[in-house]
Amino acid sequence: MKISIDDIKNSKNQSLKVDFDNEVKGLETEGSVCAELVFSAYGSYINVKGKIVANVKLVCDRCLKDFVQKIDVDVDETYTLGRLKSSSEAHSGQEIELKDGDFVTELAGEQEIDVDDLIYQSVTLNIPNPCVCDINCVGDSEIEKYIKKEVSDPRLDVFKAIKIKKEGK
Ligand SMILES: [Zn+2]
């Protein structure tokens, strides 16, 4: 699903409400993904606020069992129309103060916002890491041995450290 910038700008109060109830390419979910999103135009910015609910099919990091996790996402994203404005005006973006962690997506001349992509990004960013089927899941000792031996990605050492701390309690 794509929302055109013109549709947002031509809506009442330059605000367009979108109800999404569909599957999202790339997301393995149980049932469809539901989202209620409000797209608002502010000059050369488009802000999206709303909620996404998805029952995502995941694999437990500890026992490797499939499970379904309900992922609730509060969306608050800003897009800049970028190249649609002359370069001098584009710099006026600095007037908008962005909080830490907020990121602005540059549309760079795109006339549409890809709602599926927005939902995909928002949901995948909110999948817990480590991802476990149950807070009490102790995993499978055979699998644990296997994972410890095979995983050599230094970025994952952080999670190993967390696990050790928890077990040490
Ligand atoms: Zn598990």
Short mmCIF file of N, CA and C and ligand atoms in Angstrom, two decimals:
data_model
loop_
_atom_site.label_atom_id
_atom_site.label_comp_id
_atom_site.label_asym_id
_atom_site.label_seq_id
_atom_site.Cartn_x
_atom_site.Cartn_y
_atom_site.Cartn_z
N MET A 1 0.84 -1.20 0.00
CA MET A 1 0.00 0.00 0.00
C MET A 1 0.87 1.24 0.00
N LYS A 2 0.55 2.16 -0.88
CA LYS A 2 1.31 3.40 -0.94
C LYS A 2 0.37 4.60 -0.78
N ILE A 3 0.86 5.60 -0.08
CA ILE A 3 0.07 6.80 0.15
C ILE A 3 0.75 7.93 -0.61
N SER A 4 0.00 8.61 -1.44
CA SER A 4 0.65 9.70 -2.18
C SER A 4 0.67 10.97 -1.33
N ILE A 5 1.76 11.70 -1.49
CA ILE A 5 1.94 12.95 -0.73
C ILE A 5 0.80 13.91 -1.05
N ASP A 6 0.38 13.91 -2.32
CA ASP A 6 -0.72 14.81 -2.71
C ASP A 6 -2.01 14.48 -1.97
N ASP A 7 -2.27 13.17 -1.80
CA ASP A 7 -3.48 12.78 -1.07
C ASP A 7 -3.45 13.31 0.36
N ILE A 8 -2.28 13.28 0.97
CA ILE A 8 -2.17 13.79 2.34
C ILE A 8 -2.42 15.29 2.35
N LYS A 9 -1.77 15.98 1.42
CA LYS A 9 -1.89 17.44 1.37
C LYS A 9 -3.30 17.90 1.01
N ASN A 10 -4.01 17.08 0.24
CA ASN A 10 -5.36 17.46 -0.18
C ASN A 10 -6.43 17.04 0.82
N SER A 11 -6.01 16.35 1.88
CA SER A 11 -6.99 15.92 2.88
C SER A 11 -7.33 17.07 3.81
N LYS A 12 -8.44 16.90 4.49
CA LYS A 12 -8.87 17.90 5.46
C LYS A 12 -7.78 18.07 6.52
N ASN A 13 -7.42 19.30 6.82
CA ASN A 13 -6.36 19.62 7.78
C ASN A 13 -5.02 18.99 7.38
N GLN A 14 -4.88 18.67 6.13
CA GLN A 14 -3.67 18.02 5.60
C GLN A 14 -3.29 16.80 6.43
N SER A 15 -4.34 16.08 6.82
CA SER A 15 -4.14 14.93 7.68
C SER A 15 -4.97 13.76 7.16
N LEU A 16 -4.33 12.66 6.91
CA LEU A 16 -5.01 11.51 6.30
C LEU A 16 -4.88 10.28 7.19
N LYS A 17 -6.04 9.73 7.55
CA LYS A 17 -6.02 8.54 8.40
C LYS A 17 -6.06 7.29 7.52
N VAL A 18 -5.21 6.34 7.84
CA VAL A 18 -5.14 5.12 7.04
C VAL A 18 -5.33 3.91 7.95
N ASP A 19 -6.28 3.07 7.59
CA ASP A 19 -6.47 1.80 8.30
C ASP A 19 -5.85 0.70 7.47
N PHE A 20 -4.93 0.00 8.07
CA PHE A 20 -4.24 -1.07 7.36
C PHE A 20 -4.61 -2.39 8.01
N ASP A 21 -4.98 -3.35 7.20
CA ASP A 21 -5.31 -4.68 7.72
C ASP A 21 -4.96 -5.66 6.62
N ASN A 22 -3.70 -6.07 6.62
CA ASN A 22 -3.22 -6.87 5.50
C ASN A 22 -1.94 -7.60 5.89
N GLU A 23 -1.48 -8.45 4.99
CA GLU A 23 -0.18 -9.08 5.21
C GLU A 23 0.89 -8.12 4.73
N VAL A 24 2.07 -8.25 5.31
CA VAL A 24 3.18 -7.39 4.91
C VAL A 24 4.29 -8.28 4.37
N LYS A 25 4.74 -7.97 3.17
CA LYS A 25 5.78 -8.75 2.51
C LYS A 25 7.03 -8.78 3.39
N GLY A 26 7.55 -9.98 3.62
CA GLY A 26 8.77 -10.11 4.40
C GLY A 26 8.52 -10.36 5.88
N LEU A 27 7.29 -10.11 6.33
CA LEU A 27 6.97 -10.34 7.74
C LEU A 27 6.16 -11.62 7.85
N GLU A 28 6.65 -12.56 8.67
CA GLU A 28 5.91 -13.79 8.88
C GLU A 28 4.99 -13.58 10.06
N THR A 29 3.71 -13.50 9.80
CA THR A 29 2.78 -13.21 10.87
C THR A 29 1.63 -14.21 10.90
N GLU A 30 1.02 -14.29 12.06
CA GLU A 30 -0.19 -15.10 12.21
C GLU A 30 -1.34 -14.13 12.01
N GLY A 31 -2.08 -14.30 10.97
CA GLY A 31 -3.13 -13.35 10.64
C GLY A 31 -2.54 -12.10 10.01
N SER A 32 -3.36 -11.13 9.79
CA SER A 32 -2.86 -9.94 9.12
C SER A 32 -2.30 -8.94 10.13
N VAL A 33 -1.55 -8.01 9.61
CA VAL A 33 -0.99 -6.94 10.43
C VAL A 33 -2.00 -5.80 10.42
N CYS A 34 -2.32 -5.29 11.62
CA CYS A 34 -3.27 -4.19 11.69
C CYS A 34 -2.54 -2.91 12.07
N ALA A 35 -2.90 -1.84 11.42
CA ALA A 35 -2.29 -0.57 11.76
C ALA A 35 -3.29 0.56 11.56
N GLU A 36 -3.19 1.54 12.44
CA GLU A 36 -3.98 2.76 12.31
C GLU A 36 -2.98 3.89 12.27
N LEU A 37 -2.88 4.52 11.13
CA LEU A 37 -1.84 5.52 10.97
C LEU A 37 -2.45 6.83 10.50
N VAL A 38 -1.91 7.93 11.03
CA VAL A 38 -2.35 9.24 10.58
C VAL A 38 -1.16 9.96 9.96
N PHE A 39 -1.30 10.27 8.69
CA PHE A 39 -0.25 10.98 7.95
C PHE A 39 -0.62 12.46 7.94
N SER A 40 0.29 13.30 8.43
CA SER A 40 0.04 14.74 8.44
C SER A 40 1.15 15.47 7.71
N ALA A 41 0.76 16.45 6.93
CA ALA A 41 1.74 17.25 6.19
C ALA A 41 2.01 18.55 6.93
N TYR A 42 3.28 18.84 7.15
CA TYR A 42 3.70 20.11 7.74
C TYR A 42 4.77 20.70 6.82
N GLY A 43 4.35 21.56 5.92
CA GLY A 43 5.32 22.14 4.99
C GLY A 43 6.05 21.07 4.21
N SER A 44 7.36 21.02 4.38
CA SER A 44 8.12 20.02 3.62
C SER A 44 8.33 18.73 4.42
N TYR A 45 7.52 18.57 5.48
CA TYR A 45 7.62 17.35 6.28
C TYR A 45 6.31 16.60 6.28
N ILE A 46 6.42 15.29 6.38
CA ILE A 46 5.24 14.44 6.58
C ILE A 46 5.49 13.68 7.87
N ASN A 47 4.54 13.77 8.78
CA ASN A 47 4.68 13.01 10.03
C ASN A 47 3.65 11.89 10.04
N VAL A 48 4.07 10.75 10.53
CA VAL A 48 3.17 9.61 10.66
C VAL A 48 3.09 9.23 12.11
N LYS A 49 1.87 9.18 12.63
CA LYS A 49 1.68 8.74 14.01
C LYS A 49 0.63 7.64 14.02
N GLY A 50 0.80 6.70 14.92
CA GLY A 50 -0.21 5.66 15.00
C GLY A 50 0.28 4.42 15.71
N LYS A 51 -0.43 3.34 15.44
CA LYS A 51 -0.17 2.10 16.14
C LYS A 51 -0.16 0.93 15.16
N ILE A 52 0.74 0.01 15.39
CA ILE A 52 0.78 -1.21 14.58
C ILE A 52 0.69 -2.39 15.53
N VAL A 53 -0.13 -3.36 15.19
CA VAL A 53 -0.18 -4.60 15.96
C VAL A 53 0.03 -5.77 15.02
N ALA A 54 1.02 -6.60 15.34
CA ALA A 54 1.31 -7.75 14.50
C ALA A 54 1.64 -8.94 15.37
N ASN A 55 1.09 -10.10 15.01
CA ASN A 55 1.47 -11.34 15.69
C ASN A 55 2.55 -12.00 14.84
N VAL A 56 3.78 -11.76 15.26
CA VAL A 56 4.92 -12.17 14.42
C VAL A 56 5.39 -13.57 14.79
N LYS A 57 5.64 -14.38 13.76
CA LYS A 57 6.17 -15.72 13.98
C LYS A 57 7.68 -15.63 14.14
N LEU A 58 8.15 -16.07 15.29
CA LEU A 58 9.58 -15.98 15.61
C LEU A 58 10.13 -17.34 16.01
N VAL A 59 11.44 -17.39 16.11
CA VAL A 59 12.10 -18.60 16.59
C VAL A 59 12.85 -18.23 17.86
N CYS A 60 12.62 -19.02 18.91
CA CYS A 60 13.25 -18.74 20.21
C CYS A 60 14.77 -18.89 20.11
N ASP A 61 15.49 -17.89 20.64
CA ASP A 61 16.96 -17.94 20.62
C ASP A 61 17.51 -19.03 21.53
N ARG A 62 16.72 -19.44 22.51
CA ARG A 62 17.24 -20.42 23.49
C ARG A 62 16.88 -21.85 23.15
N CYS A 63 15.60 -22.11 22.78
CA CYS A 63 15.22 -23.50 22.53
C CYS A 63 14.94 -23.77 21.05
N LEU A 64 15.03 -22.73 20.24
CA LEU A 64 14.83 -22.82 18.78
C LEU A 64 13.42 -23.25 18.39
N LYS A 65 12.48 -23.14 19.31
CA LYS A 65 11.09 -23.46 18.97
C LYS A 65 10.43 -22.26 18.30
N ASP A 66 9.50 -22.55 17.41
CA ASP A 66 8.72 -21.48 16.79
C ASP A 66 7.72 -20.96 17.82
N PHE A 67 7.52 -19.68 17.84
CA PHE A 67 6.47 -19.12 18.69
C PHE A 67 5.96 -17.84 18.05
N VAL A 68 4.82 -17.39 18.57
CA VAL A 68 4.23 -16.18 18.02
C VAL A 68 4.26 -15.10 19.09
N GLN A 69 4.78 -13.97 18.73
CA GLN A 69 4.88 -12.85 19.68
C GLN A 69 4.06 -11.68 19.15
N LYS A 70 3.23 -11.13 20.03
CA LYS A 70 2.47 -9.95 19.64
C LYS A 70 3.39 -8.74 19.75
N ILE A 71 3.56 -8.05 18.66
CA ILE A 71 4.41 -6.87 18.65
C ILE A 71 3.51 -5.65 18.48
N ASP A 72 3.58 -4.76 19.46
CA ASP A 72 2.82 -3.51 19.47
C ASP A 72 3.79 -2.39 19.21
N VAL A 73 3.55 -1.61 18.22
CA VAL A 73 4.48 -0.52 17.94
C VAL A 73 3.74 0.82 17.92
N ASP A 74 4.28 1.77 18.66
CA ASP A 74 3.79 3.15 18.55
C ASP A 74 4.65 3.83 17.49
N VAL A 75 4.01 4.26 16.45
CA VAL A 75 4.75 4.86 15.34
C VAL A 75 4.78 6.38 15.49
N ASP A 76 5.94 6.94 15.29
CA ASP A 76 6.08 8.39 15.24
C ASP A 76 7.29 8.66 14.34
N GLU A 77 7.02 8.80 13.07
CA GLU A 77 8.09 8.94 12.08
C GLU A 77 7.92 10.22 11.30
N THR A 78 9.03 10.75 10.90
CA THR A 78 8.98 11.96 10.09
C THR A 78 9.70 11.73 8.76
N TYR A 79 9.07 12.19 7.73
CA TYR A 79 9.68 12.14 6.40
C TYR A 79 9.92 13.58 5.95
N THR A 80 11.01 13.78 5.25
CA THR A 80 11.22 15.08 4.63
C THR A 80 11.08 14.90 3.13
N LEU A 81 10.46 15.89 2.52
CA LEU A 81 10.23 15.76 1.09
C LEU A 81 11.51 15.96 0.29
N GLY A 82 12.55 16.39 0.97
CA GLY A 82 13.87 16.46 0.36
C GLY A 82 13.92 17.23 -0.93
N ARG A 83 14.26 16.54 -1.97
CA ARG A 83 14.55 17.18 -3.24
C ARG A 83 13.37 17.92 -3.86
N LEU A 84 12.18 17.73 -3.33
CA LEU A 84 11.04 18.45 -3.88
C LEU A 84 11.21 19.96 -3.72
N LYS A 85 11.98 20.37 -2.71
CA LYS A 85 12.21 21.79 -2.46
C LYS A 85 13.56 22.19 -3.04
N SER A 86 13.73 23.48 -3.25
CA SER A 86 15.04 23.94 -3.71
C SER A 86 16.03 23.72 -2.57
N SER A 87 17.31 23.62 -2.90
CA SER A 87 18.30 23.24 -1.90
C SER A 87 18.33 24.22 -0.73
N SER A 88 18.11 25.53 -1.00
CA SER A 88 18.17 26.50 0.09
C SER A 88 17.02 26.26 1.07
N GLU A 89 15.86 25.94 0.53
CA GLU A 89 14.71 25.70 1.40
C GLU A 89 14.86 24.38 2.16
N ALA A 90 15.50 23.42 1.55
CA ALA A 90 15.66 22.11 2.18
C ALA A 90 16.38 22.25 3.51
N HIS A 91 17.26 23.24 3.60
CA HIS A 91 18.01 23.42 4.84
C HIS A 91 17.13 23.96 5.96
N SER A 92 15.97 24.46 5.62
CA SER A 92 15.09 24.97 6.66
C SER A 92 14.65 23.84 7.58
N GLY A 93 14.95 22.61 7.21
CA GLY A 93 14.64 21.45 8.04
C GLY A 93 15.26 21.56 9.42
N GLN A 94 16.32 22.35 9.52
CA GLN A 94 17.00 22.50 10.81
C GLN A 94 16.11 23.21 11.82
N GLU A 95 15.07 23.87 11.34
CA GLU A 95 14.15 24.56 12.25
C GLU A 95 13.40 23.57 13.13
N ILE A 96 13.19 22.40 12.60
CA ILE A 96 12.46 21.39 13.37
C ILE A 96 13.44 20.67 14.28
N GLU A 97 13.15 20.76 15.56
CA GLU A 97 14.04 20.12 16.51
C GLU A 97 13.67 18.66 16.63
N LEU A 98 14.65 17.84 16.44
CA LEU A 98 14.39 16.41 16.51
C LEU A 98 14.96 15.88 17.81
N LYS A 99 14.16 15.10 18.48
CA LYS A 99 14.61 14.50 19.74
C LYS A 99 15.64 13.42 19.45
N ASP A 100 16.39 13.07 20.44
CA ASP A 100 17.37 11.99 20.28
C ASP A 100 16.66 10.73 19.82
N GLY A 101 17.24 10.06 18.87
CA GLY A 101 16.67 8.79 18.44
C GLY A 101 15.63 8.95 17.35
N ASP A 102 15.15 10.15 17.15
CA ASP A 102 14.21 10.37 16.06
C ASP A 102 14.98 10.40 14.76
N PHE A 103 14.48 9.73 13.79
CA PHE A 103 15.17 9.88 12.52
C PHE A 103 14.21 10.28 11.43
N VAL A 104 14.72 11.08 10.55
CA VAL A 104 13.91 11.59 9.47
C VAL A 104 14.27 10.83 8.20
N THR A 105 13.26 10.34 7.55
CA THR A 105 13.49 9.61 6.31
C THR A 105 13.36 10.57 5.15
N GLU A 106 14.36 10.58 4.30
CA GLU A 106 14.34 11.48 3.16
C GLU A 106 13.58 10.83 2.01
N LEU A 107 12.57 11.50 1.54
CA LEU A 107 11.81 10.95 0.41
C LEU A 107 12.49 11.27 -0.91
N ALA A 108 13.34 12.30 -0.89
CA ALA A 108 14.18 12.63 -2.05
C ALA A 108 13.43 12.56 -3.38
N GLY A 109 12.33 13.25 -3.44
CA GLY A 109 11.61 13.32 -4.70
C GLY A 109 10.52 12.28 -4.89
N GLU A 110 10.48 11.28 -3.99
CA GLU A 110 9.41 10.28 -4.07
C GLU A 110 8.08 10.98 -3.81
N GLN A 111 7.06 10.57 -4.54
CA GLN A 111 5.75 11.19 -4.39
C GLN A 111 4.83 10.36 -3.50
N GLU A 112 5.36 9.24 -3.03
CA GLU A 112 4.53 8.33 -2.24
C GLU A 112 5.30 7.81 -1.04
N ILE A 113 4.54 7.44 -0.03
CA ILE A 113 5.14 6.77 1.13
C ILE A 113 4.69 5.32 1.09
N ASP A 114 5.65 4.43 1.18
CA ASP A 114 5.36 3.00 1.13
C ASP A 114 4.95 2.53 2.54
N VAL A 115 3.66 2.31 2.71
CA VAL A 115 3.14 1.95 4.04
C VAL A 115 3.62 0.57 4.46
N ASP A 116 3.69 -0.36 3.51
CA ASP A 116 4.18 -1.71 3.83
C ASP A 116 5.61 -1.65 4.37
N ASP A 117 6.42 -0.83 3.72
CA ASP A 117 7.82 -0.71 4.13
C ASP A 117 7.92 -0.08 5.52
N LEU A 118 7.11 0.95 5.75
CA LEU A 118 7.08 1.60 7.07
C LEU A 118 6.72 0.59 8.15
N ILE A 119 5.69 -0.23 7.88
CA ILE A 119 5.25 -1.23 8.86
C ILE A 119 6.33 -2.29 9.05
N TYR A 120 6.90 -2.75 7.95
CA TYR A 120 7.96 -3.76 8.03
C TYR A 120 9.12 -3.27 8.90
N GLN A 121 9.58 -2.05 8.63
CA GLN A 121 10.71 -1.49 9.38
C GLN A 121 10.37 -1.35 10.87
N SER A 122 9.17 -0.81 11.13
CA SER A 122 8.78 -0.54 12.52
C SER A 122 8.67 -1.83 13.31
N VAL A 123 8.07 -2.85 12.70
CA VAL A 123 7.88 -4.12 13.42
C VAL A 123 9.22 -4.82 13.64
N THR A 124 10.05 -4.91 12.60
CA THR A 124 11.32 -5.64 12.75
C THR A 124 12.23 -4.95 13.77
N LEU A 125 12.16 -3.63 13.84
CA LEU A 125 12.99 -2.90 14.82
C LEU A 125 12.52 -3.17 16.25
N ASN A 126 11.28 -3.62 16.40
CA ASN A 126 10.73 -3.83 17.73
C ASN A 126 10.70 -5.29 18.16
N ILE A 127 11.29 -6.14 17.36
CA ILE A 127 11.39 -7.55 17.76
C ILE A 127 12.45 -7.63 18.85
N PRO A 128 12.10 -8.19 20.01
CA PRO A 128 13.06 -8.21 21.11
C PRO A 128 14.32 -8.99 20.78
N ASN A 129 15.42 -8.56 21.36
CA ASN A 129 16.69 -9.24 21.14
C ASN A 129 17.42 -9.30 22.47
N PRO A 130 17.72 -10.44 23.07
CA PRO A 130 17.42 -11.75 22.53
C PRO A 130 15.92 -12.02 22.50
N CYS A 131 15.54 -12.89 21.62
CA CYS A 131 14.15 -13.18 21.38
C CYS A 131 13.85 -14.56 21.96
N VAL A 132 13.06 -14.61 23.04
CA VAL A 132 12.79 -15.88 23.70
C VAL A 132 11.30 -16.15 23.79
N CYS A 133 10.95 -17.44 23.71
CA CYS A 133 9.54 -17.84 23.66
C CYS A 133 8.84 -17.56 24.98
N ASP A 134 9.63 -17.60 26.06
CA ASP A 134 9.06 -17.40 27.38
C ASP A 134 10.19 -16.89 28.26
N ILE A 135 9.88 -15.97 29.16
CA ILE A 135 10.93 -15.39 30.00
C ILE A 135 11.63 -16.48 30.82
N ASN A 136 10.90 -17.56 31.07
CA ASN A 136 11.48 -18.65 31.85
C ASN A 136 12.09 -19.76 31.01
N CYS A 137 12.12 -19.54 29.71
CA CYS A 137 12.66 -20.58 28.84
C CYS A 137 14.13 -20.82 29.19
N VAL A 138 14.44 -22.07 29.53
CA VAL A 138 15.82 -22.39 29.89
C VAL A 138 16.59 -22.91 28.68
N GLY A 139 15.86 -23.13 27.60
CA GLY A 139 16.51 -23.59 26.39
C GLY A 139 16.84 -25.06 26.44
N ASP A 140 17.52 -25.47 25.45
CA ASP A 140 17.90 -26.86 25.31
C ASP A 140 19.41 -26.91 25.46
N SER A 141 19.91 -27.68 26.42
CA SER A 141 21.34 -27.66 26.71
C SER A 141 22.17 -28.08 25.50
N GLU A 142 21.65 -29.03 24.73
CA GLU A 142 22.38 -29.46 23.53
C GLU A 142 22.48 -28.31 22.53
N ILE A 143 21.36 -27.60 22.36
CA ILE A 143 21.34 -26.48 21.42
C ILE A 143 22.27 -25.37 21.91
N GLU A 144 22.23 -25.10 23.21
CA GLU A 144 23.08 -24.06 23.80
C GLU A 144 24.54 -24.33 23.48
N LYS A 145 24.94 -25.58 23.67
CA LYS A 145 26.33 -25.95 23.39
C LYS A 145 26.67 -25.65 21.95
N TYR A 146 25.72 -26.03 21.09
CA TYR A 146 25.92 -25.86 19.65
C TYR A 146 26.05 -24.37 19.31
N ILE A 147 25.15 -23.57 19.87
CA ILE A 147 25.15 -22.14 19.57
C ILE A 147 26.45 -21.50 20.07
N LYS A 148 26.87 -21.85 21.29
CA LYS A 148 28.07 -21.25 21.85
C LYS A 148 29.30 -21.57 20.99
N LYS A 149 29.29 -22.78 20.43
CA LYS A 149 30.43 -23.19 19.62
C LYS A 149 30.42 -22.49 18.27
N GLU A 150 29.22 -22.37 17.71
CA GLU A 150 29.12 -21.88 16.32
C GLU A 150 29.16 -20.37 16.20
N VAL A 151 28.61 -19.68 17.17
CA VAL A 151 28.49 -18.23 17.04
C VAL A 151 29.84 -17.57 17.27
N SER A 152 30.30 -16.86 16.28
CA SER A 152 31.58 -16.19 16.44
C SER A 152 31.45 -14.69 16.17
N ASP A 153 30.21 -14.27 15.93
CA ASP A 153 29.97 -12.85 15.69
C ASP A 153 30.24 -12.07 16.97
N PRO A 154 31.24 -11.20 16.99
CA PRO A 154 31.57 -10.49 18.23
C PRO A 154 30.42 -9.63 18.75
N ARG A 155 29.52 -9.22 17.86
CA ARG A 155 28.39 -8.39 18.32
C ARG A 155 27.49 -9.18 19.26
N LEU A 156 27.47 -10.51 19.10
CA LEU A 156 26.60 -11.34 19.92
C LEU A 156 27.19 -11.59 21.31
N ASP A 157 28.46 -11.26 21.50
CA ASP A 157 29.08 -11.44 22.81
C ASP A 157 28.33 -10.65 23.88
N VAL A 158 27.79 -9.51 23.47
CA VAL A 158 27.02 -8.67 24.40
C VAL A 158 25.89 -9.48 25.01
N PHE A 159 25.19 -10.23 24.16
CA PHE A 159 24.04 -10.98 24.65
C PHE A 159 24.47 -12.16 25.51
N LYS A 160 25.59 -12.73 25.17
CA LYS A 160 26.11 -13.82 26.00
C LYS A 160 26.39 -13.30 27.39
N ALA A 161 26.97 -12.11 27.48
CA ALA A 161 27.30 -11.51 28.76
C ALA A 161 26.04 -11.27 29.58
N ILE A 162 24.99 -10.79 28.91
CA ILE A 162 23.72 -10.53 29.59
C ILE A 162 23.17 -11.83 30.18
N LYS A 163 23.23 -12.88 29.39
CA LYS A 163 22.71 -14.18 29.81
C LYS A 163 23.46 -14.66 31.06
N ILE A 164 24.75 -14.51 31.05
CA ILE A 164 25.55 -14.99 32.18
C ILE A 164 25.17 -14.25 33.45
N LYS A 165 24.98 -12.93 33.32
CA LYS A 165 24.61 -12.13 34.48
C LYS A 165 23.28 -12.62 35.08
N LYS A 166 22.31 -12.88 34.22
CA LYS A 166 21.00 -13.31 34.67
C LYS A 166 21.10 -14.65 35.40
N GLU A 167 21.88 -15.56 34.82
CA GLU A 167 22.00 -16.89 35.40
C GLU A 167 22.72 -16.85 36.73
N GLY A 168 23.57 -15.85 36.90
CA GLY A 168 24.37 -15.76 38.12
C GLY A 168 23.59 -15.30 39.34
N LYS A 169 22.35 -14.85 39.12
CA LYS A 169 21.53 -14.33 40.23
C LYS A 169 21.25 -15.39 41.30
ZN ZN B 1 12.31 -21.07 24.14
#
